[in-house]
Short mmCIF file of C-alpha atoms and ligand atoms in Angstrom, two decimals:
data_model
loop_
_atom_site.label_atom_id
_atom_site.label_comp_id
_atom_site.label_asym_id
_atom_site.label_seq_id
_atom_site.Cartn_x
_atom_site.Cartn_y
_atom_site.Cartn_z
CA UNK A 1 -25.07 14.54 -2.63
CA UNK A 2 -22.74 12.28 -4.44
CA UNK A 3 -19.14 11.99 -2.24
CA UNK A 4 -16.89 13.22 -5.67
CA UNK A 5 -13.63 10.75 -6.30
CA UNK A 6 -9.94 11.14 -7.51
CA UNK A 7 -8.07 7.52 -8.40
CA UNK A 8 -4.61 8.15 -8.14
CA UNK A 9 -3.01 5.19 -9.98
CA UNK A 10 -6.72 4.15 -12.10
CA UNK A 11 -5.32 2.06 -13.98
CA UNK A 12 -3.75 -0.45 -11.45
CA UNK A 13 -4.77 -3.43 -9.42
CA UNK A 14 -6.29 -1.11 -6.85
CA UNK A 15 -7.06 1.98 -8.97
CA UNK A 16 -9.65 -0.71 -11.33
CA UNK A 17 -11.10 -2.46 -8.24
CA UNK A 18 -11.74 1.10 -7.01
CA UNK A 19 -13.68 2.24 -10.79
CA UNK A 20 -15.25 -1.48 -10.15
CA UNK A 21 -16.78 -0.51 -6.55
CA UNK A 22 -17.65 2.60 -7.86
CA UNK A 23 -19.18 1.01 -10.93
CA UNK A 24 -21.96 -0.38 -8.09
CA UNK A 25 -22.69 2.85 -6.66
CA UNK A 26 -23.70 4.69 -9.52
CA UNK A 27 -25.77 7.14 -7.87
CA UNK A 28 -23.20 7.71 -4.61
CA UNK A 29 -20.49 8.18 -6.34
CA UNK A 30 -18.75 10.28 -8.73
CA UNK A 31 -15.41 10.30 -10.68
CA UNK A 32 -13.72 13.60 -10.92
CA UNK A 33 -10.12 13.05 -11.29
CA UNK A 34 -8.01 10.02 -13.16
CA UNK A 35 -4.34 9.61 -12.96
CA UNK A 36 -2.30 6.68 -14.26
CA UNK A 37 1.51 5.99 -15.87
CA UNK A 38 1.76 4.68 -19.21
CA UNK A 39 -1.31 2.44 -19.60
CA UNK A 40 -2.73 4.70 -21.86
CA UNK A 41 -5.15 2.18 -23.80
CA UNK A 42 -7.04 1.59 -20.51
CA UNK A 43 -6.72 4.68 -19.12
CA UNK A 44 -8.51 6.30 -22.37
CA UNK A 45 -11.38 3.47 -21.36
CA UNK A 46 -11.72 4.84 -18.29
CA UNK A 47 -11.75 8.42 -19.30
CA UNK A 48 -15.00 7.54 -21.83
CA UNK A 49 -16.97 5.62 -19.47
CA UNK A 50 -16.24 8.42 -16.29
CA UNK A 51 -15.88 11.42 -18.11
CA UNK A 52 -13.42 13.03 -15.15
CA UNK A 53 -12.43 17.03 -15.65
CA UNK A 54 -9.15 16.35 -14.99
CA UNK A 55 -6.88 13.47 -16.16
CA UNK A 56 -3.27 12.99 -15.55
CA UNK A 57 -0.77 10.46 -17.27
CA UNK A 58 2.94 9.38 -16.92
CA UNK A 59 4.78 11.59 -19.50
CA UNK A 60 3.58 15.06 -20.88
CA UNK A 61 5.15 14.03 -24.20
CA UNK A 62 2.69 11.50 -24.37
CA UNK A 63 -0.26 14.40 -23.98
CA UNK A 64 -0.81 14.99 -27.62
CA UNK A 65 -0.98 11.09 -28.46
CA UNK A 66 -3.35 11.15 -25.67
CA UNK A 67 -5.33 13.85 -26.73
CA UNK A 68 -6.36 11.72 -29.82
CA UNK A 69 -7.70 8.57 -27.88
CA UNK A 70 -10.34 10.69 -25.55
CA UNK A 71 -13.20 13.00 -25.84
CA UNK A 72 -12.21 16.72 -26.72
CA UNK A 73 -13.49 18.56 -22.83
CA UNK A 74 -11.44 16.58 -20.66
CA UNK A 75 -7.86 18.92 -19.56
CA UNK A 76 -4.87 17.03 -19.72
CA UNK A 77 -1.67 17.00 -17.05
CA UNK A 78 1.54 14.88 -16.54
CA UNK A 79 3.21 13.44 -14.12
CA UNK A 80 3.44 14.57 -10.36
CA UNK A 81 2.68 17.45 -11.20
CA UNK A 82 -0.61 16.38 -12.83
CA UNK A 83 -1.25 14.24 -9.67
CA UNK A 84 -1.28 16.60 -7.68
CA UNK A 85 -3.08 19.13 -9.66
CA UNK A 86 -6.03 16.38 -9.37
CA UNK A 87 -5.38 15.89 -6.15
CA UNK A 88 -6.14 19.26 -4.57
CA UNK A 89 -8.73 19.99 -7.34
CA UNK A 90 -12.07 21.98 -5.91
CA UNK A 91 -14.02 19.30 -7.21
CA UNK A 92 -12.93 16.46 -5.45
CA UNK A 93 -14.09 15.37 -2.24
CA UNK A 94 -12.08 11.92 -1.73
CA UNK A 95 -8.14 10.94 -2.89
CA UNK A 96 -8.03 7.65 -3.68
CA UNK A 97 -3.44 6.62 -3.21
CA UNK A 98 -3.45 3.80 -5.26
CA UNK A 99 -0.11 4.29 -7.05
CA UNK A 100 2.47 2.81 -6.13
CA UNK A 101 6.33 3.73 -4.92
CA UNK A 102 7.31 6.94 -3.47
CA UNK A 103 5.63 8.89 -6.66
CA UNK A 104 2.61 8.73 -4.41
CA UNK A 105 4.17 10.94 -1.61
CA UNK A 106 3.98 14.32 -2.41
CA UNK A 107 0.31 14.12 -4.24
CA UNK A 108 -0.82 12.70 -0.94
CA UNK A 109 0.24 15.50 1.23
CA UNK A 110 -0.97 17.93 -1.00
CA UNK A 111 -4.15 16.80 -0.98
CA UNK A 112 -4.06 16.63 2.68
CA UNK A 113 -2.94 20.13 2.64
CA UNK A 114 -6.19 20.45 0.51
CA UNK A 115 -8.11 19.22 3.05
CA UNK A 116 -9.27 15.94 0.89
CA UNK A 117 -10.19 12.80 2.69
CA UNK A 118 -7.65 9.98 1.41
CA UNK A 119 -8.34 6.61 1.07
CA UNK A 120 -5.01 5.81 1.31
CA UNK A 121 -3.48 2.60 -0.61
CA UNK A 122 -0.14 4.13 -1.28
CA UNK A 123 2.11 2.52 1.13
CA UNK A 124 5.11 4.60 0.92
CA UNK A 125 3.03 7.71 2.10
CA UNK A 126 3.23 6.51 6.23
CA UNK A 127 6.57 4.45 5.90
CA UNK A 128 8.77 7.27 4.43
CA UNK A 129 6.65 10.23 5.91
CA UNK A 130 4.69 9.21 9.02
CA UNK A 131 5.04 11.46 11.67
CA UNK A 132 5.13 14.80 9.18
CA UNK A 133 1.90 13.37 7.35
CA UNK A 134 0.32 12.35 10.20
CA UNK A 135 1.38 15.75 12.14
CA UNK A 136 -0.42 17.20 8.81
CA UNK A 137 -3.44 14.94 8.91
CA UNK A 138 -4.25 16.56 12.81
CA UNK A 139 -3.62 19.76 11.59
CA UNK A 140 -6.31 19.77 8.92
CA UNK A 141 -8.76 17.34 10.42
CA UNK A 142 -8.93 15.55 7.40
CA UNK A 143 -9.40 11.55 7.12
CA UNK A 144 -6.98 8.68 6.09
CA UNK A 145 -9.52 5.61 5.04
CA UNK A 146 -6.68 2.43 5.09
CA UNK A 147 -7.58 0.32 1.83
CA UNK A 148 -4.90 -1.60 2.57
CA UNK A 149 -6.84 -4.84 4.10
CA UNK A 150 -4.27 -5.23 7.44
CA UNK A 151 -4.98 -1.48 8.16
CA UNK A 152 -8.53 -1.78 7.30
CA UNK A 153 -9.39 -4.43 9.79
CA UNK A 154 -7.63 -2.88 12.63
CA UNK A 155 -9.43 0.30 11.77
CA UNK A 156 -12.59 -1.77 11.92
CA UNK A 157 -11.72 -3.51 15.07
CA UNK A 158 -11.03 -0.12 16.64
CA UNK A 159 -14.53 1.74 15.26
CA UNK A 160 -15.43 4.05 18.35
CA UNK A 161 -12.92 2.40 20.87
CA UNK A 162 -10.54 4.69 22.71
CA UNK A 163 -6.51 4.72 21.61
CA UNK A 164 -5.52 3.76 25.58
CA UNK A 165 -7.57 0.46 25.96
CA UNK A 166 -5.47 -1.03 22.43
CA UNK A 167 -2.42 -3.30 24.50
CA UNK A 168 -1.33 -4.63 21.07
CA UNK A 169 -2.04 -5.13 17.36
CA UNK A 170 -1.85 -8.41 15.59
CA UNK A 171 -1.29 -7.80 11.75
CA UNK A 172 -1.92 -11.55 9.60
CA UNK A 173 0.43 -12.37 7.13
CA UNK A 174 -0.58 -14.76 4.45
CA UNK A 175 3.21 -15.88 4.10
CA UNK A 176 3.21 -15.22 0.40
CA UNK A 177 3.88 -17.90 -2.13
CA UNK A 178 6.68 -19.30 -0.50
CA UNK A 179 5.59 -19.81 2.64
CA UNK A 180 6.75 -23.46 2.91
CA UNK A 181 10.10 -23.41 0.64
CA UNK A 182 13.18 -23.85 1.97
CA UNK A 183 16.56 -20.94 2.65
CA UNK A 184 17.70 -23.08 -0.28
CA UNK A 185 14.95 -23.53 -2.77
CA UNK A 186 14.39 -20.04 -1.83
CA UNK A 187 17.99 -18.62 -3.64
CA UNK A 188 16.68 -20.07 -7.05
CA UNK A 189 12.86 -19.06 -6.79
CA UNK A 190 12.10 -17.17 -10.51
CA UNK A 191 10.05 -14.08 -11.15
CA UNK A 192 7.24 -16.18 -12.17
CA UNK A 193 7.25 -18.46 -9.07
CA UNK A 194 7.46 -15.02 -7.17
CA UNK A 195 4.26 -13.27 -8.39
CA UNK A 196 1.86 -16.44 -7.83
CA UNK A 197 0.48 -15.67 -5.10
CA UNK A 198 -1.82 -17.96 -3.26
CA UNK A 199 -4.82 -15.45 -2.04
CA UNK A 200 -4.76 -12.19 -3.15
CA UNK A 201 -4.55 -10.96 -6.47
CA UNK A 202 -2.50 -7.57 -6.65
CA UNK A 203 0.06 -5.55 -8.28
CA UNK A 204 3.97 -7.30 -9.35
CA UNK A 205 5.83 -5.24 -7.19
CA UNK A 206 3.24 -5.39 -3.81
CA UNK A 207 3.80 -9.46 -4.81
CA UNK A 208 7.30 -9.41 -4.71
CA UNK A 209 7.45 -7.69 -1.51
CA UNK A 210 4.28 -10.35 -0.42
CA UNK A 211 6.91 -13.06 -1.02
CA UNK A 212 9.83 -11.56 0.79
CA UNK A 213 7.08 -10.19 3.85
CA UNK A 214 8.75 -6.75 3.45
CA UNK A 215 5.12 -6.15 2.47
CA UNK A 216 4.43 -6.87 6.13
CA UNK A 217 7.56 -4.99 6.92
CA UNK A 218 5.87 -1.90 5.32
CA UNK A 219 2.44 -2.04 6.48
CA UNK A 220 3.77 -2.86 10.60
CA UNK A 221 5.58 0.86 10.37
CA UNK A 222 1.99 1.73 8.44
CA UNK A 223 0.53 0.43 11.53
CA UNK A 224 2.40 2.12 13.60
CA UNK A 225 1.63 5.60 12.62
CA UNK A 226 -1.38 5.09 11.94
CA UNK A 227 -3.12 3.82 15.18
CA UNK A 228 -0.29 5.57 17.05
CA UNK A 229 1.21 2.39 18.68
CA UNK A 230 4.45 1.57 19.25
CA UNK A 231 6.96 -1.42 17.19
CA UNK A 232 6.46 -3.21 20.02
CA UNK A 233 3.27 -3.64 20.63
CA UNK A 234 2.94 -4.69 17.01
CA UNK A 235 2.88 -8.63 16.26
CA UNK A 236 3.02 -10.60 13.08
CA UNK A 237 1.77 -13.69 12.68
CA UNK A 238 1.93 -15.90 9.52
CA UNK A 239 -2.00 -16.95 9.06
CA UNK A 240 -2.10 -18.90 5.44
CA UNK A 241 -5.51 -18.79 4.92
CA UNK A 242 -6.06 -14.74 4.91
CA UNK A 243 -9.40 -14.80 6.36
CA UNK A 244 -8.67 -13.01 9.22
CA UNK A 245 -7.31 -9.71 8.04
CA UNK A 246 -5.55 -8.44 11.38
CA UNK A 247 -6.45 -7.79 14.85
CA UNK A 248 -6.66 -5.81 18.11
CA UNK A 249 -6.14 -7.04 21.71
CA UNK A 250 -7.52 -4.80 24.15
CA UNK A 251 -6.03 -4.15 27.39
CA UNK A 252 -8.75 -6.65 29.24
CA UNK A 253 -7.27 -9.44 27.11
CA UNK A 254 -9.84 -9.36 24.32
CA UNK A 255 -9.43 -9.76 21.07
CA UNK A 256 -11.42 -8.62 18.18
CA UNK A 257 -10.67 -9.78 14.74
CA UNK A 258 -12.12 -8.75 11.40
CA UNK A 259 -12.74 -11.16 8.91
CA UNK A 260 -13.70 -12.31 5.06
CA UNK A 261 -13.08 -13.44 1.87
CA UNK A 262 -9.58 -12.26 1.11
CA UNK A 263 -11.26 -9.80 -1.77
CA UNK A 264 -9.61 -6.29 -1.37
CA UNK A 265 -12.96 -4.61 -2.93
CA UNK A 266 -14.28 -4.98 0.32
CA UNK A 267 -11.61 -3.11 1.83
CA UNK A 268 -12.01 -0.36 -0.52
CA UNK A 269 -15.85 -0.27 -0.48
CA UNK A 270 -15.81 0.21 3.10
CA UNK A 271 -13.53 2.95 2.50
CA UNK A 272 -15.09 4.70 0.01
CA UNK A 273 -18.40 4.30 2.43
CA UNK A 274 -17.07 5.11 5.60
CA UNK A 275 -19.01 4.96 7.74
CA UNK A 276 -21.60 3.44 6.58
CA UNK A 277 -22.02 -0.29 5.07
CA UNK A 278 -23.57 -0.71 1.76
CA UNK A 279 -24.88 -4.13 0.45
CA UNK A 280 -23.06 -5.17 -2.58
CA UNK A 281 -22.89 -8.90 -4.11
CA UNK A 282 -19.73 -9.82 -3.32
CA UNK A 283 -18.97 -13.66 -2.50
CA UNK A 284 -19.52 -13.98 1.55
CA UNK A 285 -17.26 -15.91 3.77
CA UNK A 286 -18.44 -19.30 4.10
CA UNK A 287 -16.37 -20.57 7.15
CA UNK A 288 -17.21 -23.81 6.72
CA UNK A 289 -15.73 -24.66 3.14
CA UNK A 290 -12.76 -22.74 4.95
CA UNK A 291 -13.11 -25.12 8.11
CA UNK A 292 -9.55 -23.93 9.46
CA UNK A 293 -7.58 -21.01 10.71
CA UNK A 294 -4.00 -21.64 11.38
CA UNK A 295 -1.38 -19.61 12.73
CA UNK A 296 2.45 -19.63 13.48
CA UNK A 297 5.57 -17.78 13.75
CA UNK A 298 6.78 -15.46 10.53
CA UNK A 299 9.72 -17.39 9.45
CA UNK A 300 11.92 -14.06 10.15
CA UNK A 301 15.67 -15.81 9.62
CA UNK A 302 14.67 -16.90 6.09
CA UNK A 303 12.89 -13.84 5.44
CA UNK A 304 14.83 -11.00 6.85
CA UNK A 305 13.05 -8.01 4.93
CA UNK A 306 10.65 -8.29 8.30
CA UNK A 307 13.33 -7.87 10.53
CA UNK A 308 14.56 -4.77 8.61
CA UNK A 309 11.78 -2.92 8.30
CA UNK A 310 10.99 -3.48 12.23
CA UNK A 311 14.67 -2.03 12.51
CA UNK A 312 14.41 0.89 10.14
CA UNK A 313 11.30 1.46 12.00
CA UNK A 314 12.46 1.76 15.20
CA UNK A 315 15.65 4.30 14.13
CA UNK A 316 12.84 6.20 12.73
CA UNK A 317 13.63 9.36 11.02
CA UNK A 318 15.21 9.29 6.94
CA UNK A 319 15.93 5.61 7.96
CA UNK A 320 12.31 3.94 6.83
CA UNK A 321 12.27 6.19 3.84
CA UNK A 322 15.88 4.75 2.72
CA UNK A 323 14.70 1.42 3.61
CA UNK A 324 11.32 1.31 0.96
CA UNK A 325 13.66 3.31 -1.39
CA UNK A 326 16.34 0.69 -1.47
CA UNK A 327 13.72 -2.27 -1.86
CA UNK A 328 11.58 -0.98 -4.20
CA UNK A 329 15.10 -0.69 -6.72
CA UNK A 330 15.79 -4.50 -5.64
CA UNK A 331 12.27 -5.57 -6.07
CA UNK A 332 12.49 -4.11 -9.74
CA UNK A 333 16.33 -5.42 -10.54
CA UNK A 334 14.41 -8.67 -9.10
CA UNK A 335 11.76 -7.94 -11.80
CA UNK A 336 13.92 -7.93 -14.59
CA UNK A 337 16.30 -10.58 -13.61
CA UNK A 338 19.32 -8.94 -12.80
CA UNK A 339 19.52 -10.16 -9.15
CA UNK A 340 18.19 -13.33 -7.34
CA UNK A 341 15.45 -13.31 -4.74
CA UNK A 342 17.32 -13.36 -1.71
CA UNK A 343 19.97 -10.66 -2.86
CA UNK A 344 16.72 -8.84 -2.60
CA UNK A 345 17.60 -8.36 1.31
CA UNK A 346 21.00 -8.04 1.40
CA UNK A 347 21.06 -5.42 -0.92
CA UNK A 348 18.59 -3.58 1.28
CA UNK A 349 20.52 -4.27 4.63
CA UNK A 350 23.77 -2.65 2.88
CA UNK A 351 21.69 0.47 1.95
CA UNK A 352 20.57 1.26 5.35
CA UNK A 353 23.72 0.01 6.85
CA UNK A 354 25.67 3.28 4.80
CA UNK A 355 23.01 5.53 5.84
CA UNK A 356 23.45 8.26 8.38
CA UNK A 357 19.90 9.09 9.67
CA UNK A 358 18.47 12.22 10.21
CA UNK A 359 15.78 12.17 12.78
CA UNK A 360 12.18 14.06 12.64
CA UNK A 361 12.87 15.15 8.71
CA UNK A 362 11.22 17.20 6.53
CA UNK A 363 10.13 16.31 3.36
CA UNK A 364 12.98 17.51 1.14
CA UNK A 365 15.19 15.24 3.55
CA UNK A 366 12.81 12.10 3.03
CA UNK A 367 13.09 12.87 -0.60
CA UNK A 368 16.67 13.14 -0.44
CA UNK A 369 17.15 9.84 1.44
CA UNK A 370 15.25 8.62 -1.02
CA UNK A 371 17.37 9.11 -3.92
CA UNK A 372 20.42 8.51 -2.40
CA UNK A 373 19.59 4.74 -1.06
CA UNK A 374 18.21 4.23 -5.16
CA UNK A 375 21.65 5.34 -5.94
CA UNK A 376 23.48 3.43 -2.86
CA UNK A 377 21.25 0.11 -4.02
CA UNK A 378 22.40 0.73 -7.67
CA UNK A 379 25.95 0.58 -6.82
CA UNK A 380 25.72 -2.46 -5.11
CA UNK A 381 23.87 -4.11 -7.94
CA UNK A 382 26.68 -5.52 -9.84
CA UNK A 383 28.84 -6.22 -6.74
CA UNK A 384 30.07 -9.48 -4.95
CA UNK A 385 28.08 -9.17 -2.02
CA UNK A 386 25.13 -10.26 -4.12
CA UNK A 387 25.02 -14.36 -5.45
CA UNK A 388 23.64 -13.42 -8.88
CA UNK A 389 26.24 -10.96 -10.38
MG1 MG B 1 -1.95 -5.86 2.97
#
């Protein structure tokens, strides 16, 4: 039988090299759901060549426009509300997260609630909502597949291995494009310097946050919930050529890595496949065109987005939530050059400075941590305590 697919986010980085994987797996696979934001040219592509039920977009004022683009038997939705009607549909079998920000939240938990499987790529899920998704995920025995390639290795490294032997996690961190720039050069990096990255290829705002390691900062509180291990027994290390995608020591001393060719549709394949392996004809990992693997210390006093998020993970409670909230508003004034790179921190240290936590929260609490810190990080926008102003 054909394992039935939702893409939450189709239209993205992820969400396309998702239809791509898919595209090799023609008789495994099958597309039942599409949601996406206000690509609508592509998504109308991808509603032709998958013919889904159900397809969601951005805006329902946009639905009629829609309408026009697409075959006549597809039903239309908008918005979250759309997502998650996808999400929990009978039809589906697998959730694919891919969209990105805090949008992704509540589809994900309802789907979980549905008893889907989720391939989850939606970083915001585990860092805002850990403990009450993962409480969730328990309670219905359903599956999180990491896409993410961090989270997928350690899942790999851990295949069949028991939680209690794991002394510590390693998570690699390609350093982003500005690995080797200087505190100073770093205050007048532009937009475009900031989403050339040197190895992976992904979305603007996952790039940003790449460049400041707050991407790093999010997927170590990931990690965390995850695998179930503890802040500290979670280390970073800056590893340029992102060939080895994370790893696990064992409580004997040894460690096993996972490694390839820093592609993320291997990553999702393996997802998608769990548990099995499926030939595809990727590029392989020739190790000795790479010849080296290099490692050193994150560079966390120029960078201090990794330092916060190892903070905001250790309060716990509303305080991660506020923490990805207040970012992902920086990483977008960043975006359309209203504030300079490294504001991008300090306006995210102010947020969670004003915040008064609330531990073990629900979701209405996450969500309303949420909104406050994009309203807290909006007010500080045009203030002194940021260089550009
Ligand atoms: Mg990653």
């Amino acid at each position: 039988m054909k394992k039935r697919i939702a893409v939450l986010g189709s239209t993205g980085s992820i969400g396309c090299q998702t239809l791509e994987v898919i595209d090799r797996f023609p008789d495994q696979f099958e597309v039942t759901g599409l949601a996406a934001g206000a690509n609508l040219d592509k998504l109308a592509r991808q509603v032709a060549k998958y013919r889904p039920r159900v397809v969601s977009i951005g805006r329902s004022e946009d639905i009629p426009a829609f309408r026009a683009m697409i075959p006549g038997e597809v039903a239309l939705t908008a918005g979250v509300d759309g997502m998650v009607e996808i999400s929990v549909a009978e039809e589906t079998d697998l959730v694919v997260t891919s969209v990105t920000g805090t949008l992704g939240l509540i589809p994900t938990v309802e789907a979980i609630k549905a008893g889907k499987d989720i391939a989850l790529a939606n970083k915001e899920t585990l860092v805002a909502a850990g403990e009450l998704v993962m409480a969730l995920v328990r309670e219905k025995g359903v599956r999180i597949l990491p896409v993410d390639s961090e989270h997928s290795a350690i899942f790999q490294c851990l295949d069949g291995r028991k939680r209690e032997q794991i002394s510590k996690l390693i998570l690699t961190a390609s350093g982003g494009p500005f690995v080797n720039k200087s505190l100073e050069e770093l205050a007048t990096v532009t937009v475009q310097d900031a989403l050339r990255h040197p190895n992976w290829s992904m979305g603007r705002k996952i790039t940003v946050d790449s460049a400041t390691l707050m991407n790093k900062g999010l997927e170590v509180i990931e990690a965390k919930w995850l695998f179930g291990v503890e802040l500290d027994n979670i280390e970073v290390v800056t590893h340029p050529q992102s060939i080895i995608h994370s790893m696990v020591e064992f409580v004997d001393g040894s460690v096993i890595a996972q490694m390839g060719i820093p592609d993320m549709r291997i990553p999702i394949q393996y997802a998608l496949t769990y548990p099995e392996r499926q030939v595809n004809d990727f590029p392989k990992l020739d190790l000795l065109a790479v010849r080296e693997l290099s490692f050193r210390s994150p560079r966390t006093g120029d960078f201090p987005s990794l330092s916060l998020a190892f903070a905001a993970g250790r309060t716990g409670g509303t305080m991660p939530a506020v923490m990805n909230a207040a970012n992902e508003l920086a990483v977008a004034m960043f975006l359309e050059g209203r504030i300079g790179f490294t504001d991008i921190p300090v306006l995210v240290e102010k947020v969670m400075a004003n915040h008064t936590c609330k531990p073990s929260p629900n979701m209405q609490q996450i969500l309303q941590s949420d909104s406050w810190a994009r309203e807290e990080a909006k007010r500080y926008a045009g203030s002194s305590i940021l260089k550009k102003v």
